[in-house]
Amino acid sequence: MRLLRTTIFSLLLNVSMALTTSEITARLQKRIPVFTELQSITRHPAISVGVLHHGQKIFTHNHGRKDIACDEAPDEDTLYCIASLTKQLVAASVSTLVSEGKLSWEEQIASILPGFANHHDPIVGQRATIRDVLSHRTGLSSLDQMVQGLHGELTVEQDEVVGLANALPIKYAFRTRWWYCNMGYSIAAMAIERITGKPWATVVDEKILTPLQMTRTRLTKDVHKSDRNIAKTYVVLTNGTPAEVPPPSLDGEHINGAAGGIRSTVSDLLRWAQALMSNTASPLIINSEHERDSPAHGYLSVALPRLSFVYDILESAMIIDPVAPGASNYGLGIVRQTTPATLGVVSPNRAFTSPVMGRNSASKITFSHNGDFDGATCSIYMFPDSESAVVVLSNAKGLSDATNWIAQEIIQTMFKLKPKIDILSEAKQYKARFKRWFEAKIQDPIKAGRQPNPDNRQVHDYIGEYSLKGYKKFKVQVSAHKQESKKIVFKLNGRPSQRHTLSYHHYNTWEFAPESYDTYLQKGYRPYVSPSEFLITFQRKLNSRIHALSWNLDRCDIIFIKTA
């Protein structure tokens, strides 16, 4: 009883100390120069921002150019790739199937997809459930470097998901550690299709988008050709220049589309956040007249259904980091934290130390996710105690993640978090680190391991076709370089565009790291984050014949057996 009284007192105290809606809006308007300066630091071409508070849309901000060839600014209905924000929409659609009794969270994947049986760890095949794959706790490595290839193209077809999943290496033992695995969402997408007889994208549309009137959200990459209010996709080069790159192939019809293939808008994602938060908000808070003092802003024009799936996807399913401040946990497509916390758990900014928000303020529960790939970064944060949300979308991979910087600036402004973090200073420091990252973490280690190419090294020894151990259908082809006799070419799964030129590194190891960070970005090498991922090691038998090659991805040795 004492704990209950203390909790109620704390909630009342937070209400009494909180800013009114109109005060928050005014404060955010004054921070617009900070938002634009953050965008200038990271060089994102376009940024769109939306803020929800007590179920009201209280602030929007759009700046920059959705196409650098013209002066047209984005707006809250501009379509952006939302990358991994896709995951919560997919998880929610699965949850509706659970509420309808069409499956259960503890139902094993293998009972839905009978061919599912990982070759490296039988336990995964025997015990993995829908909840496991959606919460990243299978321990499987996703092999994004193989699947999501150069120039935004994919190397595997959607119908190969189960076969490839069976060959995924084990990063950690089943359910012992959190490890981000995009392929888990492809597995869930296949399960949706098997249960409903419909494509997963259709189910998301029917169960989530249509009921919530998210009318601008799209699930096909063809929208980049047909929609006039869509942001073009860019990467920002080290000199700050945006370079256009092809839109990613991820969408409702392709592998890993369920992990990151949806396009949406600030307006639609605020509808989504409003629906989630209105179903979780504390009655003590939402009935407070003090906080609902600004009817001029109005509610979003959507009739909110009671959402049976809300608590399922928000419930903590796996600890992300047991020692991180803020009790970082993962639900189903959503990160759950309590401030003080280091926000941006899956933002590109996670590569470096992020500030802890709210050390000297009352704790707040937040649900969030970030997304990024070439052509997009994005952030969403939601606060159930005040039905608040912050959505920030952009159309580039910039010099650090402006969407997360802006979101954090908005959060500390809305809730008066103390001490106040100098976000501008943080962003400037991160920009310098981002520009040095490739040289320090990739180029320098590779250079340190190089040895002179011996004259007796025979290039033709390596030429041939190699099949992925555990899934023979995925192949790599090694051929002679047509112009340079001491180099070879490494091609992924027969795709002409997925070619890497290999140069001798040492002994039977060859390298293919691009010559600069700009090339790395423009070609779409972004999933590669360690020097070992740019090295191919060929394996010889005692008779000196090459019989296999090894590719170290996510610090797991991926073996390909020579078949021709």
XYZ file of C-alpha atoms in Angstrom:
564
model
C 0.000 0.000 0.000
C 2.848 2.371 0.841
C 4.423 1.638 -2.556
C 1.102 2.382 -4.285
C 0.732 5.710 -2.429
C 4.313 6.619 -3.322
C 3.705 5.803 -6.995
C 0.509 7.874 -7.110
C 2.260 10.785 -5.368
C 5.092 10.589 -7.907
C 2.641 10.673 -10.812
C 0.794 13.638 -9.336
C 4.100 15.423 -8.771
C 5.090 14.867 -12.392
C 1.756 16.298 -13.546
C 2.077 19.357 -11.336
C 5.643 20.056 -12.483
C 4.994 19.361 -16.172
C 4.729 22.045 -18.793
C 1.334 22.696 -20.339
C 0.787 21.715 -23.964
C 0.912 25.318 -25.156
C 4.121 25.910 -23.181
C 5.734 22.862 -24.772
C 4.744 24.014 -28.253
C 6.208 27.443 -27.613
C 9.438 25.955 -26.278
C 9.755 23.675 -29.303
C 9.191 26.570 -31.687
C 12.115 28.355 -30.049
C 14.318 25.290 -30.574
C 13.828 25.221 -34.360
C 17.215 26.948 -34.960
C 18.846 24.124 -32.977
C 17.068 21.497 -35.093
C 18.218 23.130 -38.334
C 21.774 23.486 -37.023
C 21.827 19.785 -36.110
C 20.668 19.023 -39.641
C 23.403 21.275 -40.993
C 26.039 19.437 -38.934
C 25.028 15.984 -40.209
C 24.159 17.297 -43.718
C 20.881 15.397 -44.081
C 19.116 16.889 -47.143
C 15.604 16.681 -45.656
C 14.192 16.344 -42.163
C 10.551 16.004 -41.085
C 9.514 16.151 -37.429
C 6.234 15.551 -35.611
C 5.412 15.714 -31.900
C 2.403 14.296 -30.084
C 1.473 15.229 -26.511
C -1.597 13.981 -24.627
C -2.998 12.635 -27.859
C -2.598 15.934 -29.661
C -0.351 16.797 -32.546
C 1.316 19.881 -31.078
C 4.327 20.521 -33.314
C 5.678 19.801 -36.782
C 8.859 20.949 -38.453
C 10.067 20.320 -42.011
C 13.329 21.594 -43.397
C 15.637 21.049 -46.351
C 15.018 19.513 -49.755
C 13.440 16.157 -50.446
C 15.221 16.291 -53.814
C 18.465 18.262 -53.896
C 17.859 19.057 -57.573
C 14.895 21.269 -56.624
C 13.960 23.649 -53.826
C 10.810 21.845 -52.702
C 10.757 21.228 -48.961
C 9.286 18.096 -47.387
C 6.098 18.161 -45.329
C 4.448 15.873 -42.819
C 2.957 13.790 -45.660
C 6.273 13.275 -47.478
C 7.121 9.598 -47.839
C 10.423 8.401 -46.391
C 11.928 4.950 -46.082
C 11.401 4.092 -42.406
C 13.864 1.168 -42.289
C 13.620 -0.754 -39.002
C 10.579 1.183 -37.770
C 8.879 -1.358 -40.047
C 9.415 -4.024 -37.397
C 6.838 -2.755 -34.899
C 4.129 -2.654 -37.577
C 4.901 -6.232 -38.570
C 4.993 -7.376 -34.938
C 1.650 -5.674 -34.336
C 0.077 -7.493 -37.285
C 1.303 -10.803 -35.836
C -0.195 -9.839 -32.501
C -3.606 -9.328 -34.087
C -3.410 -12.901 -35.386
C -2.609 -14.056 -31.853
C -5.625 -12.158 -30.476
C -7.791 -13.809 -33.124
C -6.596 -17.245 -32.016
C -4.875 -18.054 -35.297
C -1.550 -18.718 -33.558
C 0.063 -18.321 -30.141
C 3.251 -16.568 -29.105
C 4.699 -19.855 -27.898
C 3.899 -21.728 -31.099
C 7.086 -23.118 -32.583
C 8.214 -21.813 -35.951
C 8.804 -25.364 -37.144
C 5.117 -26.204 -36.621
C 4.204 -23.370 -39.016
C 7.162 -23.720 -41.395
C 8.021 -27.444 -41.283
C 11.325 -27.003 -43.117
C 12.727 -24.706 -40.421
C 15.675 -26.523 -38.756
C 18.938 -24.674 -38.247
C 21.917 -26.901 -39.126
C 24.255 -25.379 -36.549
C 21.990 -25.580 -33.497
C 19.083 -28.075 -33.476
C 17.605 -26.349 -30.415
C 16.731 -23.281 -32.498
C 14.759 -25.392 -34.951
C 13.074 -27.381 -32.212
C 12.148 -24.546 -29.836
C 12.195 -21.134 -31.555
C 8.833 -19.362 -31.450
C 7.315 -16.313 -33.094
C 8.166 -14.315 -29.965
C 11.802 -15.438 -30.216
C 12.328 -14.248 -33.787
C 10.543 -10.924 -33.211
C 12.563 -10.142 -30.069
C 16.009 -11.026 -31.503
C 16.712 -13.759 -28.956
C 17.347 -16.757 -31.215
C 21.108 -16.131 -31.182
C 21.197 -16.327 -34.996
C 23.381 -14.005 -37.037
C 21.515 -12.311 -39.870
C 24.245 -12.222 -42.569
C 23.033 -8.840 -43.805
C 26.361 -8.359 -45.620
C 25.470 -11.314 -47.856
C 21.752 -10.698 -48.244
C 21.552 -6.893 -48.547
C 24.076 -6.327 -51.288
C 25.722 -3.430 -53.082
C 23.697 -0.590 -54.594
C 20.653 -1.407 -52.454
C 20.087 -4.725 -54.227
C 19.276 -8.107 -52.673
C 21.037 -11.388 -53.368
C 18.347 -13.844 -52.241
C 14.705 -14.321 -53.212
C 11.830 -14.191 -50.725
C 11.023 -17.897 -51.118
C 14.536 -18.807 -49.949
C 14.045 -17.468 -46.414
C 13.694 -20.814 -44.647
C 16.555 -22.462 -46.517
C 18.905 -19.589 -45.788
C 17.731 -19.317 -42.173
C 18.703 -22.952 -41.672
C 22.280 -22.054 -42.606
C 22.563 -18.935 -40.421
C 25.482 -19.182 -38.003
C 24.986 -19.144 -34.248
C 26.253 -15.940 -32.665
C 25.036 -16.812 -29.157
C 23.291 -19.796 -27.594
C 19.516 -19.806 -27.938
C 17.792 -17.242 -25.646
C 21.002 -16.357 -23.796
C 21.839 -13.003 -25.437
C 20.111 -10.339 -27.492
C 21.485 -10.167 -31.032
C 19.826 -8.117 -33.750
C 18.735 -10.415 -36.571
C 16.813 -8.969 -39.516
C 16.246 -12.448 -40.885
C 14.013 -13.189 -37.888
C 11.431 -10.807 -39.328
C 11.638 -12.526 -42.704
C 10.892 -15.801 -40.900
C 7.920 -14.162 -39.153
C 6.710 -12.813 -42.514
C 6.748 -16.329 -43.979
C 4.792 -17.569 -40.954
C 2.169 -14.844 -41.496
C 1.764 -15.934 -45.101
C 1.495 -19.607 -44.192
C -1.172 -18.941 -41.529
C -3.298 -16.443 -43.460
C -2.705 -17.438 -47.064
C -1.936 -13.781 -47.785
C 1.319 -11.849 -48.297
C 2.582 -10.354 -45.040
C 2.285 -6.871 -46.521
C -1.423 -7.401 -47.172
C -1.913 -8.513 -43.570
C -0.112 -5.425 -42.242
C -2.318 -3.270 -44.442
C -5.545 -4.981 -43.357
C -4.756 -5.288 -39.644
C -2.837 -2.065 -38.968
C -2.709 0.525 -41.733
C -6.372 0.521 -42.771
C -7.883 0.529 -39.238
C -5.586 3.381 -38.208
C -6.149 5.289 -41.470
C -2.430 5.339 -42.232
C -3.348 6.163 -45.807
C 0.060 7.395 -46.973
C 2.070 4.374 -45.816
C 3.325 2.142 -48.637
C 4.745 -1.370 -48.804
C 6.273 -1.451 -52.278
C 9.450 0.094 -53.661
C 7.560 1.011 -56.865
C 6.215 4.019 -54.981
C 9.555 5.749 -55.637
C 8.548 5.948 -59.303
C 4.905 6.914 -58.875
C 4.575 9.174 -55.824
C 5.255 12.876 -56.264
C 5.703 13.563 -52.557
C 8.511 11.160 -51.757
C 12.006 11.952 -50.524
C 14.860 10.804 -52.734
C 17.523 8.675 -51.067
C 21.095 9.826 -50.382
C 24.324 9.130 -48.551
C 26.378 12.032 -47.250
C 30.012 11.966 -48.337
C 32.839 12.988 -46.043
C 32.954 16.506 -47.527
C 29.275 16.952 -46.609
C 27.915 16.517 -50.136
C 24.772 14.358 -50.513
C 25.170 11.677 -53.196
C 21.997 10.079 -54.516
C 21.796 6.292 -54.190
C 19.156 3.861 -55.479
C 16.178 3.300 -53.171
C 16.610 0.046 -51.232
C 15.047 -3.075 -52.699
C 13.525 -3.983 -49.333
C 9.733 -3.937 -49.566
C 6.643 -6.095 -49.134
C 7.651 -8.490 -51.893
C 11.294 -9.142 -51.058
C 13.418 -10.828 -48.419
C 14.020 -8.733 -45.278
C 11.218 -6.408 -46.338
C 9.444 -7.189 -43.065
C 12.582 -5.999 -41.267
C 12.820 -2.631 -43.013
C 10.834 -2.265 -46.233
C 7.960 0.102 -45.397
C 7.731 3.744 -46.536
C 5.739 6.131 -44.364
C 5.252 9.729 -43.238
C 5.400 11.756 -40.051
C 1.621 12.145 -40.150
C 0.982 8.406 -40.399
C 3.553 7.481 -37.763
C 1.972 9.966 -35.351
C -1.315 8.142 -35.925
C 0.457 4.903 -35.088
C 2.024 6.363 -31.948
C -1.269 7.906 -30.887
C -2.984 4.536 -31.190
C -0.313 2.827 -29.102
C -0.112 5.457 -26.408
C -3.876 5.956 -26.062
C -4.151 2.252 -25.266
C -1.429 2.335 -22.592
C -1.723 5.747 -20.929
C -2.439 5.912 -17.203
C -6.023 7.062 -16.438
C -4.563 9.310 -13.712
C -2.654 11.256 -16.351
C -5.016 11.361 -19.305
C -7.900 12.690 -17.204
C -5.875 15.716 -16.093
C -7.588 18.890 -17.325
C -4.389 20.830 -16.615
C -2.626 19.010 -19.409
C -5.416 19.257 -21.966
C -5.398 23.023 -22.196
C -4.805 23.541 -25.904
C -7.792 22.296 -27.946
C -6.733 24.525 -30.829
C -4.225 21.921 -31.961
C -6.942 19.263 -32.124
C -6.627 15.493 -32.064
C -5.412 13.550 -35.025
C -8.413 12.749 -37.198
C -8.576 9.012 -36.640
C -11.103 6.957 -34.731
C -8.949 4.926 -32.386
C -9.927 1.281 -31.942
C -9.029 -0.598 -28.794
C -5.859 -2.372 -29.805
C -5.536 -5.893 -28.448
C -1.920 -6.184 -29.542
C -0.466 -3.212 -27.657
C 0.710 -4.901 -24.487
C 2.076 -7.899 -26.375
C 4.510 -5.866 -28.451
C 5.473 -3.496 -25.619
C 6.134 -6.202 -23.055
C 9.846 -6.799 -22.422
C 10.935 -10.042 -24.072
C 14.728 -9.832 -23.889
C 17.383 -7.796 -22.075
C 19.454 -5.827 -24.574
C 22.262 -4.837 -22.242
C 22.147 -5.933 -18.583
C 24.541 -3.191 -17.439
C 23.227 -0.245 -19.478
C 21.476 2.585 -17.656
C 17.735 2.633 -18.168
C 17.047 -1.112 -18.070
C 17.275 -1.469 -21.841
C 14.968 -4.253 -23.000
C 13.472 -5.313 -26.305
C 9.807 -6.053 -26.811
C 8.576 -7.012 -30.278
C 10.001 -4.462 -32.693
C 10.293 -1.894 -29.891
C 12.989 -0.914 -27.384
C 11.785 -0.317 -23.811
C 13.799 1.899 -21.437
C 13.334 3.928 -18.282
C 15.187 7.206 -17.944
C 17.866 8.022 -16.970
C 19.037 6.111 -20.018
C 21.246 6.216 -23.068
C 18.713 6.646 -25.860
C 19.159 5.529 -29.453
C 19.929 1.861 -28.788
C 19.749 0.967 -32.489
C 20.676 4.376 -33.928
C 23.883 4.770 -35.987
C 25.047 6.958 -33.106
C 25.351 3.796 -30.991
C 28.816 3.278 -32.509
C 30.090 5.826 -29.987
C 29.252 6.702 -26.408
C 25.918 8.535 -26.172
C 24.851 10.890 -23.366
C 22.649 9.638 -20.535
C 19.378 11.569 -20.552
C 17.539 12.577 -17.378
C 20.044 11.777 -14.631
C 18.515 14.319 -12.257
C 14.875 14.083 -13.312
C 11.911 11.855 -12.476
C 12.058 8.567 -14.383
C 10.032 8.147 -17.537
C 9.231 4.966 -19.435
C 9.944 5.299 -23.145
C 9.316 2.984 -26.080
C 11.464 3.653 -29.106
C 13.189 2.411 -32.211
C 15.614 3.779 -34.755
C 16.224 2.806 -38.334
C 18.955 3.357 -40.872
C 20.309 2.217 -44.166
C 21.660 3.998 -47.221
C 18.994 6.553 -48.043
C 17.317 6.908 -44.659
C 17.693 7.381 -40.933
C 14.706 7.727 -38.618
C 13.673 7.723 -34.959
C 10.486 7.286 -32.971
C 10.078 7.740 -29.207
C 6.845 7.238 -27.253
C 5.955 8.071 -23.639
C 2.817 6.358 -22.309
C 2.406 8.418 -19.124
C 1.582 11.516 -21.166
C 0.516 9.997 -24.496
C 3.497 11.682 -26.091
C 5.549 10.772 -29.135
C 8.391 12.179 -31.197
C 8.862 11.139 -34.845
C 11.840 12.309 -36.906
C 12.438 11.100 -40.468
C 15.237 11.831 -42.926
C 16.279 10.785 -46.412
C 19.999 10.053 -45.968
C 22.690 8.339 -44.016
C 24.445 11.420 -42.713
C 27.509 12.388 -40.729
C 25.919 10.790 -37.645
C 22.184 10.468 -37.035
C 20.429 13.846 -37.003
C 17.050 12.211 -36.359
C 18.210 10.893 -33.010
C 19.927 14.149 -32.061
C 16.774 16.126 -32.839
C 14.564 13.602 -31.028
C 16.711 13.849 -27.900
C 16.657 17.651 -28.040
C 12.854 17.553 -28.262
C 12.563 15.040 -25.409
C 14.663 17.049 -22.981
C 12.780 20.207 -23.963
C 9.329 18.637 -23.511
C 10.022 17.063 -20.156
C 12.595 19.527 -18.749
C 15.122 16.726 -18.249
C 18.102 17.581 -16.073
C 20.945 18.076 -16.516
C 20.425 19.602 -19.924
C 22.643 17.906 -22.515
C 24.412 20.093 -25.065
C 23.182 18.129 -28.076
C 24.885 20.444 -30.558
C 28.265 19.801 -28.968
C 27.620 16.048 -28.966
C 26.665 16.092 -32.647
C 29.799 18.016 -33.624
C 32.008 15.505 -31.814
C 30.224 12.565 -33.396
C 30.548 14.072 -36.859
C 34.335 14.076 -36.547
C 34.301 10.489 -35.280
C 32.045 9.324 -38.103
C 34.395 10.792 -40.699
C 37.379 9.003 -39.121
C 35.591 5.706 -38.558
C 36.412 3.971 -41.853
C 40.096 4.779 -41.776
C 40.541 3.862 -38.097
C 38.341 0.770 -37.925
C 38.655 -0.720 -41.432
C 41.576 0.596 -43.476
C 44.271 0.767 -40.795
C 43.741 -2.804 -39.461
C 43.697 -4.205 -43.003
C 46.894 -2.348 -43.926
C 48.576 -3.657 -40.783
C 47.963 -7.266 -41.831
C 49.138 -7.007 -45.444
C 52.142 -8.941 -46.708
C 53.905 -8.793 -50.105
C 52.372 -10.972 -52.773
C 54.761 -13.908 -53.371
C 55.728 -14.518 -56.988
C 54.670 -18.179 -56.834
C 51.064 -17.447 -55.830
C 48.882 -19.010 -58.566
C 45.633 -17.118 -59.108
C 43.974 -20.026 -60.924
C 44.110 -22.096 -57.710
C 41.242 -20.054 -56.300
C 38.974 -19.908 -59.329
C 35.729 -21.864 -59.098
C 32.245 -21.993 -57.619
C 31.592 -22.323 -53.893
C 28.316 -23.231 -52.126
C 27.246 -22.061 -48.689
C 27.585 -24.841 -46.138
C 24.078 -25.755 -45.052
C 22.377 -24.107 -48.026
C 23.914 -25.129 -51.328
C 21.599 -22.903 -53.338
C 23.519 -19.799 -52.232
C 26.757 -19.687 -54.226
C 29.729 -17.441 -54.763
C 31.775 -17.445 -57.922
C 35.505 -16.691 -57.987
C 36.974 -15.786 -61.377
C 40.110 -14.239 -62.846
C 40.243 -10.471 -63.128
C 40.112 -9.535 -66.812
C 42.502 -6.580 -66.610
C 44.816 -7.324 -63.672
C 46.489 -10.717 -63.555
C 47.272 -10.636 -59.820
C 43.670 -10.003 -58.766
C 40.545 -12.141 -58.692
C 36.810 -11.367 -58.674
C 34.356 -12.517 -56.016
C 30.679 -12.517 -57.156
C 27.706 -13.171 -54.874
C 25.010 -15.637 -55.890
C 25.254 -15.026 -59.618
C 24.306 -11.333 -59.352
C 26.354 -9.341 -61.910
C 26.138 -6.199 -59.762
C 27.449 -7.967 -56.641
C 31.111 -8.105 -57.643
C 34.097 -7.478 -55.386
C 37.665 -7.250 -56.646
C 40.035 -9.232 -54.425
C 43.687 -8.384 -53.916
C 46.254 -10.499 -52.108
C 46.384 -9.829 -48.346
C 48.495 -12.593 -46.785
C 48.976 -16.322 -47.296
C 45.587 -17.623 -48.534
C 43.631 -14.537 -47.500
C 42.444 -11.901 -49.980
C 40.915 -8.474 -49.344
C 38.300 -6.276 -51.028
C 37.840 -3.177 -48.832
C 36.968 -0.067 -50.899
C 39.665 2.569 -51.213
C 37.760 5.273 -49.328
C 34.830 5.884 -47.023
C 33.030 7.716 -49.825
C 33.281 4.662 -52.072
C 32.121 2.498 -49.185
C 29.015 4.666 -48.861
C 28.220 5.119 -52.535
C 28.458 1.420 -53.333
C 26.312 0.459 -50.371
C 28.810 -1.446 -48.212
C 27.128 -0.048 -45.099
C 26.386 -3.392 -43.331
C 30.153 -4.111 -43.263
C 31.457 -2.875 -39.917
C 34.619 -4.859 -39.194
C 37.895 -5.355 -41.113
C 37.485 -9.152 -41.103
C 34.314 -8.791 -43.187
C 36.452 -7.532 -46.065
C 38.702 -10.608 -46.010
C 38.180 -13.927 -47.792
C 40.328 -16.843 -46.618
C 40.733 -19.887 -48.861
C 41.275 -23.284 -47.230
C 43.696 -25.878 -48.608
C 43.846 -29.619 -48.092
C 47.110 -31.432 -47.430
C 47.542 -31.911 -51.185
C 47.488 -28.100 -51.467
C 44.174 -27.988 -53.342
C 41.651 -25.300 -52.400
C 38.512 -27.008 -51.089
C 36.630 -24.178 -49.341
C 36.633 -20.509 -48.442
C 35.807 -18.774 -45.192
C 34.164 -15.361 -44.799
C 34.058 -13.891 -41.283
C 30.749 -12.069 -40.818
C 29.542 -10.837 -37.416
C 32.655 -12.592 -36.078
C 31.299 -15.936 -37.288
C 33.183 -17.973 -39.896
C 30.865 -18.613 -42.836
C 32.074 -21.580 -44.871
C 31.562 -22.087 -48.597
C 32.516 -25.484 -50.059
C 34.138 -25.574 -53.489
C 31.868 -27.466 -55.871
C 33.323 -26.658 -59.279
